[in-house]
Short mmCIF file of C-alpha atoms in Angstrom, two decimals:
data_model
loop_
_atom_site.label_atom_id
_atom_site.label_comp_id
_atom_site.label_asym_id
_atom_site.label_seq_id
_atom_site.Cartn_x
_atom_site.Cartn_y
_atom_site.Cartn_z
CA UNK M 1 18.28 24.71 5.12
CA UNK M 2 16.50 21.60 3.89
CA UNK M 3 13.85 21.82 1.57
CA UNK M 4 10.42 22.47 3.25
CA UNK M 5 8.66 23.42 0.03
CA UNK M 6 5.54 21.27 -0.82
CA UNK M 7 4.14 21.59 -4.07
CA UNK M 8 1.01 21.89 -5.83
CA UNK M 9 0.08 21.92 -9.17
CA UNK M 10 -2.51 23.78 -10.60
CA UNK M 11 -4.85 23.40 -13.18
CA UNK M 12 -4.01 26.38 -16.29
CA UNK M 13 -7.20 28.46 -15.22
CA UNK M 14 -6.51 28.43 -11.85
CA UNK M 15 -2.60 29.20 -12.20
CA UNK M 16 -3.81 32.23 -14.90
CA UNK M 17 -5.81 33.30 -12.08
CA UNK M 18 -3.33 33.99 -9.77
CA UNK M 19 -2.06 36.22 -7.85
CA UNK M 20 -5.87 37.72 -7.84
CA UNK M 21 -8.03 34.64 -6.68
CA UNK M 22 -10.91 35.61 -5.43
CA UNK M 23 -13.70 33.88 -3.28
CA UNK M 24 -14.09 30.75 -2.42
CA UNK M 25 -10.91 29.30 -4.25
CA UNK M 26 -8.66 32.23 -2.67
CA UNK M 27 -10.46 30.54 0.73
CA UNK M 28 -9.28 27.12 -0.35
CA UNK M 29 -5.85 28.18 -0.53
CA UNK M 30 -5.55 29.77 2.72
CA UNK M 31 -6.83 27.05 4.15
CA UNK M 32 -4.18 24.78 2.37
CA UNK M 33 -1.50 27.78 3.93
CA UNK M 34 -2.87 27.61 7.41
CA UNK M 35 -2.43 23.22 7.03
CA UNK M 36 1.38 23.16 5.72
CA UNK M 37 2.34 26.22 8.07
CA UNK M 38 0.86 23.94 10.77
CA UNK M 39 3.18 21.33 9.91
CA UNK M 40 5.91 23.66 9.44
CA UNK M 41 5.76 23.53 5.33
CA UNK M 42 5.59 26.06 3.08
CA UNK M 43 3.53 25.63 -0.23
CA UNK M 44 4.49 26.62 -4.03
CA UNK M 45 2.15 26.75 -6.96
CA UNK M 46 2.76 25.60 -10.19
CA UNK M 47 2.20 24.42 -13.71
CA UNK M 48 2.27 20.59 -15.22
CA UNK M 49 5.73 20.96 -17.18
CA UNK M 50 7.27 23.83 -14.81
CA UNK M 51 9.15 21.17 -12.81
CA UNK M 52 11.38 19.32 -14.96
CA UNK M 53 13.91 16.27 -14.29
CA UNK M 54 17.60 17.68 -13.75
CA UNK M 55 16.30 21.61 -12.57
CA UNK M 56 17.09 22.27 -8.82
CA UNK M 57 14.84 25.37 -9.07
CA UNK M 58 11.14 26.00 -10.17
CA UNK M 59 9.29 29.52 -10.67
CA UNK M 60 5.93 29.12 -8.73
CA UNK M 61 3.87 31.18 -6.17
CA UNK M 62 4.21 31.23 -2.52
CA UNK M 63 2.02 32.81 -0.29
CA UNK M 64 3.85 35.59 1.56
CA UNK M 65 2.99 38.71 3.10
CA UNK M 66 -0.90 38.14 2.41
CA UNK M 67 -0.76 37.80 -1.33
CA UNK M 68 0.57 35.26 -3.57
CA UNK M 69 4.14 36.16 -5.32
CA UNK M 70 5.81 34.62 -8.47
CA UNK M 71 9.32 33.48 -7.47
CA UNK M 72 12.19 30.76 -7.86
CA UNK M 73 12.43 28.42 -4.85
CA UNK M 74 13.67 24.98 -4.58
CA UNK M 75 11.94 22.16 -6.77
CA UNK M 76 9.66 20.60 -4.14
CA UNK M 77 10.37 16.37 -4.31
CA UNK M 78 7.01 16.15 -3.26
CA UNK M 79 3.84 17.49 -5.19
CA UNK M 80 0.20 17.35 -4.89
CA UNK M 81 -1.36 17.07 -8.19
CA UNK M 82 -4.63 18.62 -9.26
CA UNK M 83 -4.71 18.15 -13.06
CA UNK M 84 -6.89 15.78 -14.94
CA UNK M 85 -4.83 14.82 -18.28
CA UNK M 86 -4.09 11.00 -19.27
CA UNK M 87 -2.72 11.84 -22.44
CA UNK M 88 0.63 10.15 -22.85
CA UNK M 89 2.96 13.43 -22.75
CA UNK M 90 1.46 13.97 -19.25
CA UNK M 91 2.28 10.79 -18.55
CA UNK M 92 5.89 10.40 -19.86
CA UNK M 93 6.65 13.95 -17.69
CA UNK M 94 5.32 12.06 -14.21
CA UNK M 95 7.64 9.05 -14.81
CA UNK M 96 10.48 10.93 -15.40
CA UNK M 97 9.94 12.89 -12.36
CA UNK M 98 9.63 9.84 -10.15
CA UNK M 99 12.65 7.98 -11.90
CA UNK M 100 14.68 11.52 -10.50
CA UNK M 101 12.96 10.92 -7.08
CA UNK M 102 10.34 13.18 -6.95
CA UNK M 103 7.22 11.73 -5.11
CA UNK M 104 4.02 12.75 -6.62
CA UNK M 105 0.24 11.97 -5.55
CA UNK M 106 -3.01 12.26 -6.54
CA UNK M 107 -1.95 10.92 -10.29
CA UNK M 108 -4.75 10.69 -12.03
CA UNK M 109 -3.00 10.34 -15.31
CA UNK M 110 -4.43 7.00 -16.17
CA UNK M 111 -7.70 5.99 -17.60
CA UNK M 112 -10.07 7.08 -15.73
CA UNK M 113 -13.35 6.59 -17.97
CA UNK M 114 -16.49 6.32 -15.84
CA UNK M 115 -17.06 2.80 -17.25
CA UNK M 116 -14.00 1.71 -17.18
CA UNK M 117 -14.49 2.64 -12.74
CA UNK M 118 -17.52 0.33 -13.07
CA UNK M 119 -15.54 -2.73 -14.65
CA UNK M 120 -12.86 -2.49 -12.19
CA UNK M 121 -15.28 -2.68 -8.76
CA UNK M 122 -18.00 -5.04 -10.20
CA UNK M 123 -16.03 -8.04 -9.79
CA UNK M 124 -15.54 -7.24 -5.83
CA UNK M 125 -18.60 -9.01 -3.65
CA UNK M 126 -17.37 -5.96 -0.92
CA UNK M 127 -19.20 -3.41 -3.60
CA UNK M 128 -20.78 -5.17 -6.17
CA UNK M 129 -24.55 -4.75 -5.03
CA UNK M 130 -23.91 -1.06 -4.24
CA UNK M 131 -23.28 -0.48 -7.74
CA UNK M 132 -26.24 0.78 -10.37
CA UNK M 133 -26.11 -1.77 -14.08
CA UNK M 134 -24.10 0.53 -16.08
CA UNK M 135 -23.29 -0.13 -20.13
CA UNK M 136 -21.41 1.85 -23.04
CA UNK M 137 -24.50 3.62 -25.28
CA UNK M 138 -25.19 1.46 -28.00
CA UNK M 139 -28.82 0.66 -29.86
CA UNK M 140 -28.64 -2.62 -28.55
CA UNK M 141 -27.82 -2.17 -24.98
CA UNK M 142 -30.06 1.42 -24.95
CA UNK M 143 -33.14 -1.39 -25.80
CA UNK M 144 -31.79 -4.15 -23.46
CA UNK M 145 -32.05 -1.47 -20.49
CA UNK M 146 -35.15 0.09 -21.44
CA UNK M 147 -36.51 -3.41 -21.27
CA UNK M 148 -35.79 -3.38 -17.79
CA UNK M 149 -35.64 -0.05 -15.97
CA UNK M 150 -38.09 2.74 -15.76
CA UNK M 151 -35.83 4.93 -15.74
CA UNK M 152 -32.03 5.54 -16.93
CA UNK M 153 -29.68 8.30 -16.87
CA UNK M 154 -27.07 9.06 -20.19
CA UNK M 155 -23.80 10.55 -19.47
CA UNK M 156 -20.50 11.11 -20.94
CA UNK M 157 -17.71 8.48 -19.63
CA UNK M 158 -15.57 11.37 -19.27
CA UNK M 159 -18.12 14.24 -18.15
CA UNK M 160 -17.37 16.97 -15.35
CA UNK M 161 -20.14 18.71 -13.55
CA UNK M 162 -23.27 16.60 -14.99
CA UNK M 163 -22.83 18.38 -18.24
CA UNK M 164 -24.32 16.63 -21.08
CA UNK M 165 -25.92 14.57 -18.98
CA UNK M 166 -29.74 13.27 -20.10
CA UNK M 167 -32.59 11.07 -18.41
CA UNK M 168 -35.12 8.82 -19.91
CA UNK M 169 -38.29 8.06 -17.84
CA UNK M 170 -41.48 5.69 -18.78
CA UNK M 171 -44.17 7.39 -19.36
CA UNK M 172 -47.76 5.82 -20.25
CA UNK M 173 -47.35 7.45 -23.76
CA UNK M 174 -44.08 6.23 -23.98
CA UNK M 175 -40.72 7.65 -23.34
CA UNK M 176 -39.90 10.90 -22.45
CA UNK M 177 -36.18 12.30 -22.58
CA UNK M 178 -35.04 15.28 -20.05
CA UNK M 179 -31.91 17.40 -21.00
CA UNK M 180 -30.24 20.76 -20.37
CA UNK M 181 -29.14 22.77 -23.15
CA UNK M 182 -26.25 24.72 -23.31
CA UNK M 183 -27.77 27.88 -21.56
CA UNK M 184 -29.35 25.79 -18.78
CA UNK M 185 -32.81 25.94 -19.51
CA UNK M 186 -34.06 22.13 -18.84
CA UNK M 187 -36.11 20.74 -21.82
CA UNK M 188 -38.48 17.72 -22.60
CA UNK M 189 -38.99 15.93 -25.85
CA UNK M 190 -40.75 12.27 -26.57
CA UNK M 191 -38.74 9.34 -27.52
CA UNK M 192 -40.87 7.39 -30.67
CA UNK M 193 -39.60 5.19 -33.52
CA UNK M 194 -36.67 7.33 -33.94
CA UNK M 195 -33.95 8.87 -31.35
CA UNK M 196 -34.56 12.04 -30.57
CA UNK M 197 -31.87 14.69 -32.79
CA UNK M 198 -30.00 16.00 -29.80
CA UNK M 199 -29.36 12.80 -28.28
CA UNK M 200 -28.31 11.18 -31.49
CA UNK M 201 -25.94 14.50 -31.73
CA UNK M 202 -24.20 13.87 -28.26
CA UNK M 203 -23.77 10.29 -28.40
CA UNK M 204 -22.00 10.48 -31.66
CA UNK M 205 -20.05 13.19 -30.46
CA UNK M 206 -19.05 11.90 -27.19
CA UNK M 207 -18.76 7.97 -25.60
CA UNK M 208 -21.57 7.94 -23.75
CA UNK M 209 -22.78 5.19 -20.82
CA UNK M 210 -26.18 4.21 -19.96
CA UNK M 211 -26.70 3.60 -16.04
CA UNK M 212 -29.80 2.58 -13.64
CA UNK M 213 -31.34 5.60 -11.93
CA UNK M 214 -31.31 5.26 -8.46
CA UNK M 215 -34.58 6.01 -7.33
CA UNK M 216 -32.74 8.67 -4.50
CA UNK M 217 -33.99 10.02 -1.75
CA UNK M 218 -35.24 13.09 -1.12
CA UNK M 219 -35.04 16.26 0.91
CA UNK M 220 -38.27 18.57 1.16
CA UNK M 221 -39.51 16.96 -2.18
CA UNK M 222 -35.86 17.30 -3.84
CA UNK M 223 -33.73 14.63 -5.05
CA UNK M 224 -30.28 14.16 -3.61
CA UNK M 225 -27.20 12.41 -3.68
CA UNK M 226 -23.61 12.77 -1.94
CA UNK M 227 -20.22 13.20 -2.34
CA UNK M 228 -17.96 11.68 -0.25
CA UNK M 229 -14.31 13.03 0.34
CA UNK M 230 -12.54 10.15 0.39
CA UNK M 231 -8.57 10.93 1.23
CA UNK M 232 -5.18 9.52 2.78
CA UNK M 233 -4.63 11.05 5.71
CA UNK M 234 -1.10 11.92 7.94
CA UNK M 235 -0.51 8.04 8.33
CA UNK M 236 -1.24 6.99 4.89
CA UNK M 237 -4.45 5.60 4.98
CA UNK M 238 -7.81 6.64 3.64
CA UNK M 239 -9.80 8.51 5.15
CA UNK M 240 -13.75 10.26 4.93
CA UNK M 241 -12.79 13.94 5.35
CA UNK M 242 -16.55 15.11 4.93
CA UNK M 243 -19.53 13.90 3.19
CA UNK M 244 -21.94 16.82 1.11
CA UNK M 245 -25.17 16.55 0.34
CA UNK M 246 -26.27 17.66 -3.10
CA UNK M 247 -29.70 18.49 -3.46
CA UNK M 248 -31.23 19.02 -6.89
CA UNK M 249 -32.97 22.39 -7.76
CA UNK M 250 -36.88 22.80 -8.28
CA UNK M 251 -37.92 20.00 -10.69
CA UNK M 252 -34.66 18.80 -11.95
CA UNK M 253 -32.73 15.59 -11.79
CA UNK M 254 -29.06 16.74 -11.48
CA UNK M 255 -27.53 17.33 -8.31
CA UNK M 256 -24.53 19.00 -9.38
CA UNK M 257 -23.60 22.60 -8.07
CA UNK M 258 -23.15 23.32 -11.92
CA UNK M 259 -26.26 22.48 -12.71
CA UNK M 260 -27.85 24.65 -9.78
CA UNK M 261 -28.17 22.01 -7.27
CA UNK M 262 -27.00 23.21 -3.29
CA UNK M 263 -24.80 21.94 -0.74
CA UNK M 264 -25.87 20.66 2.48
CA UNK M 265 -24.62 18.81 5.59
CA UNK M 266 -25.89 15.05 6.04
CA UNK M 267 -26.42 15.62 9.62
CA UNK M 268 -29.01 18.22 8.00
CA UNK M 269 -30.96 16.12 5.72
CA UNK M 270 -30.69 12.76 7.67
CA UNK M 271 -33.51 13.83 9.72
CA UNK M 272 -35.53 14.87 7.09
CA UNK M 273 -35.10 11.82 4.09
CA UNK M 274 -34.38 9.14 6.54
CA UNK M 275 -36.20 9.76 10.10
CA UNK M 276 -37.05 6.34 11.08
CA UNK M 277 -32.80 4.87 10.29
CA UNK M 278 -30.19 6.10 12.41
CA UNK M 279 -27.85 8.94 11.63
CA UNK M 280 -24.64 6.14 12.85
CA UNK M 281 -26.28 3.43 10.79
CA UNK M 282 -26.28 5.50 7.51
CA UNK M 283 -23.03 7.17 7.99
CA UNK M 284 -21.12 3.90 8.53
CA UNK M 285 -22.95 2.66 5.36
CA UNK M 286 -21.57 5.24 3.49
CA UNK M 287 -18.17 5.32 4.96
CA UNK M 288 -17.66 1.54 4.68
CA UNK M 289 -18.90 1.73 0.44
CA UNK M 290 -16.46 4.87 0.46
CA UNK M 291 -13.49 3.01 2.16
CA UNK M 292 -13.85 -0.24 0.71
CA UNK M 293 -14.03 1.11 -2.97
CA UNK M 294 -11.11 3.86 -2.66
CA UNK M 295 -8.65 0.28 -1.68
CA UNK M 296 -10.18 -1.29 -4.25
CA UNK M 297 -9.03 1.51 -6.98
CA UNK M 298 -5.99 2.34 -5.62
CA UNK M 299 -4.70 -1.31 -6.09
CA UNK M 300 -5.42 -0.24 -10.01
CA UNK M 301 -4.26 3.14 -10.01
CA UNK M 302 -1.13 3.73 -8.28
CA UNK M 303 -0.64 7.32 -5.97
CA UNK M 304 -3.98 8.41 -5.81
CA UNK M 305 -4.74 10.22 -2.44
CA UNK M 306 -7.23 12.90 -2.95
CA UNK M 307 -11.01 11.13 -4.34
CA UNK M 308 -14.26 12.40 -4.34
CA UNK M 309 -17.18 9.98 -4.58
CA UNK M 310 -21.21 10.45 -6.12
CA UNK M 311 -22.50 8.24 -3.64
CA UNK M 312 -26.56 7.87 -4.16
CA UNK M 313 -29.05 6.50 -1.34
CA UNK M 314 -32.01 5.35 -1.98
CA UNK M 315 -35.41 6.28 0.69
CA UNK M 316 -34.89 2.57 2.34
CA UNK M 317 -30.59 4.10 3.22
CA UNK M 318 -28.78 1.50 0.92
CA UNK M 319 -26.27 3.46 -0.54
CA UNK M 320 -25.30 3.34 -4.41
CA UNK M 321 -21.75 4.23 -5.57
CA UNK M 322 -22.57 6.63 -8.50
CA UNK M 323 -19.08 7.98 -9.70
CA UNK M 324 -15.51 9.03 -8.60
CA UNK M 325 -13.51 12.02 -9.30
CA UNK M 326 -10.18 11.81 -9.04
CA UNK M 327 -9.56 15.68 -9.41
CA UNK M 328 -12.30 16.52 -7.19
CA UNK M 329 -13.61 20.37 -6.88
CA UNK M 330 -15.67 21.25 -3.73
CA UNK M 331 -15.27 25.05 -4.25
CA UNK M 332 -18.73 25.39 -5.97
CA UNK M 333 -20.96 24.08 -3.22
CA UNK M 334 -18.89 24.41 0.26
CA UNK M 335 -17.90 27.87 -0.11
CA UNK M 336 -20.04 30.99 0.18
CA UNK M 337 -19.91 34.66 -0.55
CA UNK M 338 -15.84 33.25 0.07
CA UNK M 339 -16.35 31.68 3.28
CA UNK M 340 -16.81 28.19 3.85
CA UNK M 341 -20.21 26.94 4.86
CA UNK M 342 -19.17 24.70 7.47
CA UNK M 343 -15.72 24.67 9.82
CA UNK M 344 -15.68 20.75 9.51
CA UNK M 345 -15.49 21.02 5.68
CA UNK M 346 -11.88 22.33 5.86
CA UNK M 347 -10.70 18.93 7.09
CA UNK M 348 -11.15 18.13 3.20
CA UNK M 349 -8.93 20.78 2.05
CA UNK M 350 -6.48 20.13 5.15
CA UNK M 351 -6.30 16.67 4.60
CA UNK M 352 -4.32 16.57 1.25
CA UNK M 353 -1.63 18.77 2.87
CA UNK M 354 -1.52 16.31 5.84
CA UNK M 355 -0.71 13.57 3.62
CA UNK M 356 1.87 15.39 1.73
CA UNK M 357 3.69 16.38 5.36
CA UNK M 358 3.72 11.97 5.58
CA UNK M 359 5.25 11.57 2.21
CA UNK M 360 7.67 14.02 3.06
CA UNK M 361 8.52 12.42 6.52
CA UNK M 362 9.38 8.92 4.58
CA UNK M 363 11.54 10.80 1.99
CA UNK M 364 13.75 11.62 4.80
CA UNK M 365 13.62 8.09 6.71
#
């Protein structure tokens, strides 16, 4: 019997997790089931370092008889990875893995700083003007931007989830700096002569970047931006699998689901922020920045399939590309009380799978 086995790495939390998962990630992976099964493949579940170079066999989970059981089935040659790490031992295990033939996507084992994204576009004419001036945090540059914008945004160049993340607005007394602390709660403090403590503390702590807020749209008085499943498909090309909108809680300017911002369809708040543009003129917008700038990175970054843009859009439609995760997690706003919000959202968990099923096709050609 050839091998049908597909696999998928897990991050550690989610592979500790298991066989219990719960809500919507136990959702996500049923939906990943009902794909492969589809396509007549069976999924496994493993760690980073549980495949190795030379070992026929792997431990992992497979889905069987409604719950999800530890066992040894073939090494899969092809595997779907969902791990962030671009330390160098991560690295070294992936090449030895391909030099042995397996076939792994959605590497995101390379440098993947936030800034580092921006450098790589900005030289493209395709997506230059859709991106907001972004610089490392220094004294100097922190000035040269203030000189310029009303507004800016701080953030870590290797955040998750908006944490850490800070805004500085003009005011007519001066400054003002917005930030969450650790516990949520969303706090205010003037910027004078001197740098406010807690921002010194992070930027020293953490490489920061300074960007251009996007003056975004809005829905019902709410700030919002989107994020744009960007994937290969079942023929090897990208794809937009489904576009979110992320709409920022009460008075805040994050977005995230983390940060308490919800999830809603475009088709939703089109109407609302943008009544006088077409729904087709704004969606090809977004799909043609999405499209364009997914080519563009995966001439840099070999074997990525599986990307997840912050795409911002400003009240006149012109959309802004914000960020991209590589490891992208849509479990937090498209899932509810463990059922998906909208059927048309699976297509982003399906499409992964799909792609696999083509990878697997030309191993066999």
């Amino acid at each position: 019997m050839s091998n049908r086995y597909l696999g998928i790495i897990l991050p550690k939390s989610t592979y500790e997790a298991m066989p219990g998962l719960e809500g919507g990630t136990r959702s996500m992976f049923l939906i990943w089931e009902r794909a492969a099964r589809e396509r007549g493949l069976l999924l496994c579940y493993f760690r980073f370092f549980d495949v190795k170079p030379g070992n026929e066999m792997v431990s992992a989970y497979v889905y069987e008889e409604d719950t999800f059981q530890l066992k040894e089935v073939p090494a899969p040659k092809v595997i779907y990875s969902r791990v962030l790490d671009h330390l160098p031992v991560y690295r070294a295990h992936i090449k030895a893995l391909m030099k042995e033939g397996y076939q792994v996507y959605n590497v995101p084992n390379y440098d993947v700083e936030k800034h580092k994204v921006h450098e790589i576009l900005l030289p493209y004419a395709s997506v230059a003007p859709h991106l907001p001036h972004t610089e490392l945090f220094s004294i100097a540059n922190l000035n040269q931007m203030a000189s310029r914008y009303n507004q800016l945004i701080l953030k870590k160049s290797y955040g998750e989830f908006g944490m850490g993340a800070m805004k500085m607005e003009r005011r007519k007394a001066g400054w003002l700096l917005s930030y969450k602390t650790k516990n949520g709660e969303l706090k205010q403090v003037e910027v004078k002569s001197k740098l406010p403590p807690v921002l010194v503390s992070r930027v020293q702590s953490q490489t920061y970047m300074i960007q251009e807020m996007i003056p975004l749209a809005d829905y019902k008085g709410h700030p919002f931006d989107l994020r744009v499943a960007t994937q290969k498909n079942e023929v090897g090309e990208f794809q937009v699998s489904g576009m979110m909108c992320k709409v920022a809680n009460g008075g805040d300017f994050l977005t995230n689901g983390a940060q308490g911002g919800k999830t809603y369809t475009f088709e939703e708040v089109a109407k609302i922020s943008h009544p006088t543009i077409s729904y087709a003129t704004l969606v090809n917008n977004l799909h043609r920045l999405a499209l364009e700038t997914a080519r563009i990175l995966d001439r840099h970054f070999p074997h990525l399939a599986d990307l997840g843009f912050d795409i911002g859009l400003t009240k006149e439609g012109k959309p802004y590309f914000i960020e991209c995760n590589f490891i992208s997690d849509y479990v937090g706003g498209l899932f509810q009380d463990g059922q998906i919000l909208h059927e048309k959202w699976e297509s982003v968990f399906r499409t992964p799978i799909q792609y696999g099923k083509y990878l697997m096709d030309r191993k066999k050609d």
